[in-house]
Coordinates of C-alpha atoms and ligand atoms in Angstrom, one line a residue:
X27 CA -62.4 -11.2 107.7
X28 CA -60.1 -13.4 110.0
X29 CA -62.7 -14.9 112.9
X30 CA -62.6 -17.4 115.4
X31 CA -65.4 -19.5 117.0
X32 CA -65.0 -20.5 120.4
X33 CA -67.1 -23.6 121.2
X34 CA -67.8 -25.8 118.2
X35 CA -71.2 -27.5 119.0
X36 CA -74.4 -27.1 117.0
X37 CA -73.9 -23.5 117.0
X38 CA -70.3 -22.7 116.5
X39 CA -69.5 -25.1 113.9
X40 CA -72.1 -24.2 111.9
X41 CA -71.4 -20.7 112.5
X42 CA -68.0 -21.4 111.4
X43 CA -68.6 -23.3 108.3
X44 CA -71.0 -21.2 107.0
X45 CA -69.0 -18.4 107.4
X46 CA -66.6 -19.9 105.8
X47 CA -68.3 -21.0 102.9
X48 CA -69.2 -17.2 102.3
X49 CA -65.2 -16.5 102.0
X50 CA -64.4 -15.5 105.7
X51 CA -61.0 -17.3 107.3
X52 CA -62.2 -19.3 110.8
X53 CA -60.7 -20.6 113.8
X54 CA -63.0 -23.1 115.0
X55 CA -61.8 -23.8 118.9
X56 CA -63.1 -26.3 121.6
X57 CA -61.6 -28.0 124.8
X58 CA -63.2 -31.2 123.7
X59 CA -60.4 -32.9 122.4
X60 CA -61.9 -35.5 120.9
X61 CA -64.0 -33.2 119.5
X62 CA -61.4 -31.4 117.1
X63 CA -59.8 -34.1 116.5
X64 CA -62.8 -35.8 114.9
X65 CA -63.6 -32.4 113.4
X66 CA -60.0 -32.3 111.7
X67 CA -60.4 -35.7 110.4
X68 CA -63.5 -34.1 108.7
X69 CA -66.4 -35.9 110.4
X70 CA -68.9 -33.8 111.8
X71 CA -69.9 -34.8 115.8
X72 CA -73.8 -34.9 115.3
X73 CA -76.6 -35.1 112.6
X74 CA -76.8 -32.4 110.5
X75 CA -77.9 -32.4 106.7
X76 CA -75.2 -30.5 103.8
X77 CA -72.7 -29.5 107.0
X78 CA -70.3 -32.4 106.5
X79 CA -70.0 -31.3 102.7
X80 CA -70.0 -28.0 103.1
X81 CA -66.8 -28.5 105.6
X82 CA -65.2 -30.9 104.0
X83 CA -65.3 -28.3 100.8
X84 CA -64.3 -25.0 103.5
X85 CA -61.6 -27.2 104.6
X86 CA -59.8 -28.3 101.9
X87 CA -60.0 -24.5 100.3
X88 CA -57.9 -23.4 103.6
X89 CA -60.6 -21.0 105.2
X90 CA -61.5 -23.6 107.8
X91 CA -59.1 -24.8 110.6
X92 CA -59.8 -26.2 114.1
X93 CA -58.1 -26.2 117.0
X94 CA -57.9 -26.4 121.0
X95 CA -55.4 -23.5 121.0
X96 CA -57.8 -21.1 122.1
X97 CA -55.1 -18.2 122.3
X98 CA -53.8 -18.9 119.3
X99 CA -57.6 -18.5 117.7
X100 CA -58.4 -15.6 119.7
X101 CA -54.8 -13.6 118.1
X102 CA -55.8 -14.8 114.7
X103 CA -59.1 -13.1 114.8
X104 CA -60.8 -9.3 114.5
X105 CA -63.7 -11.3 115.4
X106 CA -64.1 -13.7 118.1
X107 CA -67.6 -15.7 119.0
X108 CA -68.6 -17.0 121.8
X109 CA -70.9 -19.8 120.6
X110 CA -70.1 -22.1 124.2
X111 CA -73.0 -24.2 125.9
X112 CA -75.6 -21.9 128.2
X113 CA -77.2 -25.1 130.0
X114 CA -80.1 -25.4 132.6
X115 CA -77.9 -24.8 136.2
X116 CA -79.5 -26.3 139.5
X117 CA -82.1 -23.1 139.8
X118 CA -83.1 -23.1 136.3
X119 CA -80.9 -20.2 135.6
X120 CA -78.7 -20.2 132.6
X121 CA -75.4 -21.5 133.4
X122 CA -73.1 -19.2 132.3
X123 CA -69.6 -20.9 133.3
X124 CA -67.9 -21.2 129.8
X125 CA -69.5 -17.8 129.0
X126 CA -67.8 -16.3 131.6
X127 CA -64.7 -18.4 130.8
X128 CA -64.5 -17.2 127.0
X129 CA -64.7 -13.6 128.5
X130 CA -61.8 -14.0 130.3
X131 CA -60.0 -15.9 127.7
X132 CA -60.6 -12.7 125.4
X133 CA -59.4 -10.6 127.8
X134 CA -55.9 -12.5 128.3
X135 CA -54.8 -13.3 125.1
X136 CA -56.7 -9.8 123.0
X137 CA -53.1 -8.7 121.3
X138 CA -55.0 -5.9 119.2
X139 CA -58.9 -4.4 118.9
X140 CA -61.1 -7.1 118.9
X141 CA -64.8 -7.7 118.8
X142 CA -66.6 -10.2 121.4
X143 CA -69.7 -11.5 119.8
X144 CA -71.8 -13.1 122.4
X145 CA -73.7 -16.3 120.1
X146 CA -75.1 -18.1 123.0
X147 CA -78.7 -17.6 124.3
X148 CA -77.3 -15.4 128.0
X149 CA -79.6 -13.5 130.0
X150 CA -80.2 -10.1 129.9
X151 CA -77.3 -8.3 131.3
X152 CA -74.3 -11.1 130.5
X153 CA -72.8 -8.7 127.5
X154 CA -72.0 -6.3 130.5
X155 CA -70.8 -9.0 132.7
X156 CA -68.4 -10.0 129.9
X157 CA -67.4 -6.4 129.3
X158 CA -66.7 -6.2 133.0
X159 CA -64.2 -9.7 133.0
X160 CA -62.6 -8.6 129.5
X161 CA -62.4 -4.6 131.0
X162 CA -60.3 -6.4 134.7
X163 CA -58.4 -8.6 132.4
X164 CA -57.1 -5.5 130.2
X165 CA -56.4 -3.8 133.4
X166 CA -54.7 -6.5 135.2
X167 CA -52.4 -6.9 131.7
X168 CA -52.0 -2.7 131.5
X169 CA -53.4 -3.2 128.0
X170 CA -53.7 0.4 125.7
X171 CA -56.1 -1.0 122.6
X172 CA -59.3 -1.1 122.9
X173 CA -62.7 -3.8 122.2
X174 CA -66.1 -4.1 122.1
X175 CA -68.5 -6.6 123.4
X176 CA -71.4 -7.5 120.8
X177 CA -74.7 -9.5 121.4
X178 CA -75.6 -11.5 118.0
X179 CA -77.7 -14.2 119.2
X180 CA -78.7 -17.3 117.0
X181 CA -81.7 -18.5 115.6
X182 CA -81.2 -21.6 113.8
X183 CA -83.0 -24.3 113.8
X184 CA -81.3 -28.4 114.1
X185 CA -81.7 -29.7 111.2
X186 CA -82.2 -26.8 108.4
X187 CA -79.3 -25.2 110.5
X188 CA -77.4 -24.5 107.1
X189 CA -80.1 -23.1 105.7
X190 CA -81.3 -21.1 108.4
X191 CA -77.5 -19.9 108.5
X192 CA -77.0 -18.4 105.2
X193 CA -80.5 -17.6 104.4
X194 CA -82.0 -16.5 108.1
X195 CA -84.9 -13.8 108.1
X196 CA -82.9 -11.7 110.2
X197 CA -79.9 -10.9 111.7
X198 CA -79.7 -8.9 115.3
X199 CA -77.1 -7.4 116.5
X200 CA -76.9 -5.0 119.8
X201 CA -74.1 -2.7 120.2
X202 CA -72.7 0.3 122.0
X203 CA -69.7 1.2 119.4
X204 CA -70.4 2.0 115.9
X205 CA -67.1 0.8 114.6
X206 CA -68.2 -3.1 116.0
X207 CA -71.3 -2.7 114.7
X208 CA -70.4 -2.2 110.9
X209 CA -67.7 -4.7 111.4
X210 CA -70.9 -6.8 112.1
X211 CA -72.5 -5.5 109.2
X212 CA -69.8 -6.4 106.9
X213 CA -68.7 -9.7 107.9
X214 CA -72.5 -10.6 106.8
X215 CA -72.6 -8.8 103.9
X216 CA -73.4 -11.7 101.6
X217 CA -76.5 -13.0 103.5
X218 CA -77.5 -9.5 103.7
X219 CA -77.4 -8.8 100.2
X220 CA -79.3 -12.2 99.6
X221 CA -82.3 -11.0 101.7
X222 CA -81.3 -10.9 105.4
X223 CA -82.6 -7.9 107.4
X224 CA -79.7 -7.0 109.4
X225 CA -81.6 -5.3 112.8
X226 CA -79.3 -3.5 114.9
X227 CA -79.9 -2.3 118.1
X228 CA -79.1 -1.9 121.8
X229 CA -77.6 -4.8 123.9
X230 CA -80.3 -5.4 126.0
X231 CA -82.6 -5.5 123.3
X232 CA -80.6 -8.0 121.5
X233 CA -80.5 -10.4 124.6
X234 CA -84.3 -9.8 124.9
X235 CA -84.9 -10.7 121.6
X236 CA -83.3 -14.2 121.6
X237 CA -85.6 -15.4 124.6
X238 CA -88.7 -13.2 123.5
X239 CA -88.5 -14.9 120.3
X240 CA -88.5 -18.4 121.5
X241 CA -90.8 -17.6 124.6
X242 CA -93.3 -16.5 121.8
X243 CA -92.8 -19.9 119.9
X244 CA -92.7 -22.3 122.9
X245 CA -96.3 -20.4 123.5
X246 CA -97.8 -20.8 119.9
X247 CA -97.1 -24.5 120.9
X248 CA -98.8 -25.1 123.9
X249 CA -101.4 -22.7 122.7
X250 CA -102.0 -25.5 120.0
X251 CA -102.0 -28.2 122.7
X252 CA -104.9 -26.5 124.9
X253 CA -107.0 -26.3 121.7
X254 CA -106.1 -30.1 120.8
X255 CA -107.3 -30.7 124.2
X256 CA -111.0 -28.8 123.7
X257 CA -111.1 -30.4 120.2
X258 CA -111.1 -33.8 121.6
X259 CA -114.2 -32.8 124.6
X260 CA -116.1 -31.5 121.7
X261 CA -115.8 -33.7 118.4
X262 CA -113.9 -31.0 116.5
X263 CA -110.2 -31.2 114.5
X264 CA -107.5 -29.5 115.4
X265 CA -106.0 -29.9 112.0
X266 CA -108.8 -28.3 110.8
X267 CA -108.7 -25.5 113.3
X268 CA -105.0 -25.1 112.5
X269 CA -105.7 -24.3 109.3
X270 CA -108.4 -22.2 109.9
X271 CA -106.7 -19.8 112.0
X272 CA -103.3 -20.1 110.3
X273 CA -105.4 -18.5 106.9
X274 CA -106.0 -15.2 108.8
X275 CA -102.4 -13.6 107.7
X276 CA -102.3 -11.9 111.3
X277 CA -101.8 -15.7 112.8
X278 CA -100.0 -16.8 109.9
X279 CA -100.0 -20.9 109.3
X280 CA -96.2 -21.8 111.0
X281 CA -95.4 -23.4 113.9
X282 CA -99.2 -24.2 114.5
X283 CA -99.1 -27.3 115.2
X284 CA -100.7 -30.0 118.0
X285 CA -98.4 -32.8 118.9
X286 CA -97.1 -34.4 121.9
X287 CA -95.1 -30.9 123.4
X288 CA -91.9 -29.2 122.8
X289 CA -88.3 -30.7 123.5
X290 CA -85.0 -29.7 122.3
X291 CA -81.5 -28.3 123.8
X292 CA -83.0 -24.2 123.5
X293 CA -87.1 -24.3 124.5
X294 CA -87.5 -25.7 128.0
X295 CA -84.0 -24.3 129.3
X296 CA -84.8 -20.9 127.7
X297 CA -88.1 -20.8 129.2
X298 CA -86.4 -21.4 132.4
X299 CA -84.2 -19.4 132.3
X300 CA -86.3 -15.8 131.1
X301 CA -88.9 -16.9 133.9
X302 CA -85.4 -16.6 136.7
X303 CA -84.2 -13.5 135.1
X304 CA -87.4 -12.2 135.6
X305 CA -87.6 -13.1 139.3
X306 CA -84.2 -11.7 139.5
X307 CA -85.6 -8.1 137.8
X308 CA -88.6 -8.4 140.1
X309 CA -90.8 -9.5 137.5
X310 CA -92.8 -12.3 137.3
X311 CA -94.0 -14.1 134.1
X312 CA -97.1 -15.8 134.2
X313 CA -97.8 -16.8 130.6
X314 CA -94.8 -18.1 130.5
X315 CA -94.7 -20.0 133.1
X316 CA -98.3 -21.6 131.7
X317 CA -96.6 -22.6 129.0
X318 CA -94.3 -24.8 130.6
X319 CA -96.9 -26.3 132.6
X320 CA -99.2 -27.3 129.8
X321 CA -95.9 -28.6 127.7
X322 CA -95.1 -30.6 130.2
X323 CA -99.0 -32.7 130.9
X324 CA -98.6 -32.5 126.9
X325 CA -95.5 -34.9 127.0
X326 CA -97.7 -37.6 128.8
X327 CA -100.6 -37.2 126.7
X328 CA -99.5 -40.5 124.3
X329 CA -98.7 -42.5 126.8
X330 CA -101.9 -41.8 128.7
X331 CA -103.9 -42.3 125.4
X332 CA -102.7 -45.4 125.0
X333 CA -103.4 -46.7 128.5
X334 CA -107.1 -45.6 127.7
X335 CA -107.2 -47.9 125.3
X336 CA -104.8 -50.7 126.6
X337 CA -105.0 -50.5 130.1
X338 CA -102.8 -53.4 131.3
X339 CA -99.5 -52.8 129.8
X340 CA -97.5 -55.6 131.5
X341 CA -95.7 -57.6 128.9
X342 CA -97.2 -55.6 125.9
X343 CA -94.5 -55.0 123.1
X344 CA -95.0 -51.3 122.3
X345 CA -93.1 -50.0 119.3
X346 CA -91.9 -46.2 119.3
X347 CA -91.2 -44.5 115.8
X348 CA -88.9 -41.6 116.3
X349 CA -86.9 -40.5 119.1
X350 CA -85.3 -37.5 118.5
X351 CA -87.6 -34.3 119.9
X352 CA -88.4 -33.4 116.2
X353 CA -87.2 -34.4 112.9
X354 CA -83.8 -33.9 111.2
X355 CA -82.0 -34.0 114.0
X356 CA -80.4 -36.6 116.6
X357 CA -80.6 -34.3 119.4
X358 CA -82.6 -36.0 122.5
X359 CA -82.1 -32.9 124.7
X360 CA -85.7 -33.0 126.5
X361 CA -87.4 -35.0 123.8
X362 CA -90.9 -36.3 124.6
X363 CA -89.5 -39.6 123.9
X364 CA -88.0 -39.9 127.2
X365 CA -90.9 -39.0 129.3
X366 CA -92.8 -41.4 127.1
X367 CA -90.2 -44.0 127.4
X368 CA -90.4 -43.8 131.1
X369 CA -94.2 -43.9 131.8
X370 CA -94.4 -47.0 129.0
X371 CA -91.5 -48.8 131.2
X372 CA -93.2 -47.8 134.7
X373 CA -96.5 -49.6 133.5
X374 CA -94.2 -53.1 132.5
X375 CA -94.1 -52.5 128.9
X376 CA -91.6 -53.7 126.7
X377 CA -90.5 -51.0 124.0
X378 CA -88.8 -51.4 120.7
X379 CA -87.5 -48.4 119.2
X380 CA -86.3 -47.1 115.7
X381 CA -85.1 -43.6 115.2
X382 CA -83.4 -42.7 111.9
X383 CA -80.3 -41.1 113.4
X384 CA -81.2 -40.7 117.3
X385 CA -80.4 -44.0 118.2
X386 CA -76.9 -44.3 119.5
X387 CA -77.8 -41.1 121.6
X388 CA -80.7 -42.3 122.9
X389 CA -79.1 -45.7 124.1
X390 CA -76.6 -43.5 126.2
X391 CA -79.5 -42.2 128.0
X392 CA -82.0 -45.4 127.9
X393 CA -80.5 -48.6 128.4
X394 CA -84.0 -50.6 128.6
X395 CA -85.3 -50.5 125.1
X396 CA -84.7 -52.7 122.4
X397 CA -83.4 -50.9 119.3
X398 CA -84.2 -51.9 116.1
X399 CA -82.3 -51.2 112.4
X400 CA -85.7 -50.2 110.8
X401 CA -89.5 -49.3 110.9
X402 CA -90.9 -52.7 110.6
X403 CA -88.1 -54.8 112.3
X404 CA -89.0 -52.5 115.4
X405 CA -92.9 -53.0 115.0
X406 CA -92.5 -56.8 114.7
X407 CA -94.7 -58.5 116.7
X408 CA -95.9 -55.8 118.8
X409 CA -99.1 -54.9 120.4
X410 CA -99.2 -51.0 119.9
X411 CA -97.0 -48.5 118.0
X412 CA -96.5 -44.7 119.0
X413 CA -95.4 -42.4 116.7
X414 CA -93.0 -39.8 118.0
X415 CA -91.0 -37.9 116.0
X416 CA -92.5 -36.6 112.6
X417 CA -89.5 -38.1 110.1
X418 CA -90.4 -38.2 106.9
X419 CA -89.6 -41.8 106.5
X420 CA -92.8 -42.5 108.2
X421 CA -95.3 -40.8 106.3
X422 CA -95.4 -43.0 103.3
X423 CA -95.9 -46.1 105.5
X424 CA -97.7 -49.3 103.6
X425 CA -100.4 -49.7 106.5
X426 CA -101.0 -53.0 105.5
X427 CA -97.9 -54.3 105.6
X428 CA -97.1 -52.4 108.6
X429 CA -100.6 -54.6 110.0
X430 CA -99.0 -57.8 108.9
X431 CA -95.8 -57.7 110.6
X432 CA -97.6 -56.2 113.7
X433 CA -99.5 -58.6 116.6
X434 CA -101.6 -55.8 117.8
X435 CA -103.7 -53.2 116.0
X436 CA -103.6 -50.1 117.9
X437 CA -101.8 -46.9 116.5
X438 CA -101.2 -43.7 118.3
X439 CA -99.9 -40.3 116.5
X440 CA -98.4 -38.2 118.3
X441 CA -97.5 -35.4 115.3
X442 CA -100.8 -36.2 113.4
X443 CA -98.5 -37.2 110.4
X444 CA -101.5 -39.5 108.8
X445 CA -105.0 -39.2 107.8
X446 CA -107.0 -41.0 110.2
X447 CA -109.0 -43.2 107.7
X448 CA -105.7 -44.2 105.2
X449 CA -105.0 -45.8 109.2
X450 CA -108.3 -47.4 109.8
X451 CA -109.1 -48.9 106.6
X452 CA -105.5 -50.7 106.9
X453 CA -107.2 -52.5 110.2
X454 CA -105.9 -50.1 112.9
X455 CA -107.5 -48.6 115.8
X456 CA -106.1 -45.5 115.6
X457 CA -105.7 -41.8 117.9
X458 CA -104.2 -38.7 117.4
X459 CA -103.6 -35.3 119.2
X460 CA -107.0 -33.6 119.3
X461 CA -108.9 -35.5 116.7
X462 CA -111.5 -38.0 116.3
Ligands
NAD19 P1 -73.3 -27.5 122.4 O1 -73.3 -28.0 123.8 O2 -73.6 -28.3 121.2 O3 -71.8 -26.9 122.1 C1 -71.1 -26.1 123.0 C2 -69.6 -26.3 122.8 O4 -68.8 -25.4 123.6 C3 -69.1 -27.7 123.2 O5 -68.5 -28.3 122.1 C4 -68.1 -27.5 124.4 O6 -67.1 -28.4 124.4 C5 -67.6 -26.1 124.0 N1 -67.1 -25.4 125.1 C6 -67.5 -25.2 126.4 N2 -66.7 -24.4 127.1 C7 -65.7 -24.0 126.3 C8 -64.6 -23.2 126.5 N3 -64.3 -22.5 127.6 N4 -63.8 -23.0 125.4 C9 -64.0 -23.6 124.2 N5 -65.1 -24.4 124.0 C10 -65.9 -24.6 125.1 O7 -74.2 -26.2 122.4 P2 -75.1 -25.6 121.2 O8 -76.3 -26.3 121.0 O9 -74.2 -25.3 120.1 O10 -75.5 -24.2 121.9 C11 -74.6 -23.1 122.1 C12 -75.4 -21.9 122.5 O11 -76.2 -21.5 121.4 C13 -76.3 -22.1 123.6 O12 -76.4 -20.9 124.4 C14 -77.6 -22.4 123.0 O13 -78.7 -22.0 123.9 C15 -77.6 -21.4 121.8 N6 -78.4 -21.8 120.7 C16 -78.5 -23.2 120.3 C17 -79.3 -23.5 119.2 C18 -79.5 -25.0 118.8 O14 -80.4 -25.3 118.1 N7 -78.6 -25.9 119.3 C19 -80.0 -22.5 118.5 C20 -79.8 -21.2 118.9 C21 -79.1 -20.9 119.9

């Protein structure tokens, strides 16, 4: 099927090479230049493991162009996406600018029936909106073929974004019109046959969905947190407690983890964002809003931690491992690391930082740490080391090298990635999330 992805970040360009690689012909399209042009060139803008392969393979077979002709993509297509940014606007509701701005794009340049698929995470209620601007534009154009506006809202995860892609759990679709609908069904016809349920359903369902599903995430998270929290007054492990309830099959064992709070480009704004939509339904949403408030106290817990044990930071070296807001990715949209960062530098620490990949974006947004090139040139002669961000790299650490090169012995874990005594026998005090 001829498609076209409108908005080639995270989302869209994995959309768009994946769909690709499962024989469909796509029109990637972006008003970042520089974007596309790097894109054409064949390097991908951000970290993201097998997607520089994958379109360097889709691109040379001729089923994946990009462009910033976005009329040009939109003619070329049965099937356009919208897969543009929803960001956090000044009151916490999503922004839905560029939303609004592929709508109307749609509706100018449609030369025949076309689909909209709405990709981004939009409140309840946008499909309509977009309807409505693609509906004026036909009008104002005295256009005779028809469309239909879809809502097919992503889950993947950064970092296993390929794989979440072409093998997700499900697949949801809301739509009014049949006819859309199976076109849906048949441009994913290959991941459905591989084991995708494909759900469809009504619109606002569909919308719901997206922020229901990471509203009930973000929760299992905090929920985590507060139980760290109680291990910790009374001697119990929240490791152990993880496990123990993740073996009851109505709990199930994922996402059940302590650690130092949730981060990212989708949790907090989404959060936001379903808690304003509900104000503006005239409903109020009081777990939710929980939630948020225990993630954020969670994001000082390290830093707070350490200060328990090392008071006077002024002119301590403290070492952070990991930067990104989990691993696999280089995305430092609301990563702990930044709230850490801050409280360290407030107290007159010195930090030293080594992130795998996240780096060169978290110098645009932190000027005042040093960055290192590896682990143990960034915990060199420091008094503490944090660890942030669970990257593998760091689990196989040799503690007693890592103690050599190191002037202090104090270890916090943020992810509980190691096993307390493998850290204390080394030398190390150590602490973790809701442990002894
Ligand atoms: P992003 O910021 O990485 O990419 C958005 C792209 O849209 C940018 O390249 C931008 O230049 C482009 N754009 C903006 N306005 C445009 C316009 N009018 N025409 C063409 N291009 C335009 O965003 P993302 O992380 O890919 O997220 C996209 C949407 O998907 C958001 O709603 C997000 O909440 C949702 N989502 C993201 C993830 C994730 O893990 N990143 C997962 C699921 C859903």
């Amino acid at each position: 099927m001829r498609v076209a992805i409108v908005g080639t970040g995270y989302v869209g360009l994995t959309q768009g090479v994946c769909l690709a690689e499962i024989g469909h012909d796509v029109v990637c399209v972006d008003i970042d230049e520089k974007k596309i042009k790097s894109l054409k060139r064949g390097k991908v803008t951000f970290y993201e493991p097998g997607l520089d392969d994958m379109m360097q393979r889709n691109t040379d077979a001729q089923r994946l162009t990009f462009t910033t002709d976005v009329k040009k993509a939109i003619q070329h297509a049965e099937i356009v996406f919208s897969a543009v940014g929803t960001p956090e606007g000044e009151d916490h509701r999503a922004d839905l600018t560029a939303v609004r701005a592929v709508a109307r794009d749609f509706g100018r340049y449609a030369n025949e029936y076309k689909v909209f698929v709405n990709k981004s995470t939009v409140p309840v209620g946008t499909a309509q909106e977009c309807e409505n601007i693609v509906h004026d534009e036909f009008v104002r154009r005295s256009v005779t073929f028809g469309y239909d506006v879809v809502s097919n809202p992503e889950f993947l995860r950064e970092g296993v974004a390929v794989q979440d892609f072409l093998k997700p759990d499900r697949i949801i679709v809301g739509s009014k019109s049949s006819h859309a609908t199976e076109m849906m069904n048949k441009l994913y016809t290959p991941i459905i046959e591989k084991g995708a349920v494909f759900f469809s359903t009504d619109i606002q369902s569909a919308e719901v969905i997206k922020y229901a599903a990471n509203a009930f995430l973000a929760t299992k998270i905090s929920f985590m947190n507060e139980i760290a929290s109680f291990c910790e007054q009374v001697g119990a492990d929240v490791t152990e407690v993880e496990h123990g309830i993740g073996l009851d099959s109505r709990i199930g064992r994922r996402f059940l983890h302590a650690g130092i709070g949730f981060g990212g480009s989708c949790f907090p704004k989404d959060l936001h964002a379903l808690i304003q939509s509900g104000k503006d339904h005239g409903y109020e949403f009081k777990i939710i809003s929980e939630v948020q408030r225990v993630n954020q106290l969670q994001k000082e817990v390290l830093a707070k931690k350490l200060m328990s044990h090392m008071p006077n930071l002024s002119h301590k070296t403290i070492t952070l491992w990991g930067l990104s807001f989990k691993q696999k990715t280089d995305d430092m949209r609301e990563a702990p690391s930044l709230t850490i960062i801050e409280q360290l530098l407030m107290h007159g620490a010195r930090i030293r930082a080594y992130d795998p990949v996240a780096m060169d974006n978290c110098k645009k947004l932190k000027k005042d740490v040093r960055y290192e090139k590896s682990a143990l040139e960034a915990a060199k002669g420091s008094d503490a080391l944090l660890l942030i961000t669970d990257w593998d790299e760091f689990r196989g650490v040799d503690f007693e090298k890592l103690r050599s090169v190191m002037r202090g012995d104090l270890i916090g874990d943020g992810r509980n990635i190691w096993k307390p005594s493998d850290v204390r026998s080394a030398g190390f005090r150590y602490f973790s999330i809701g442990r002894k």
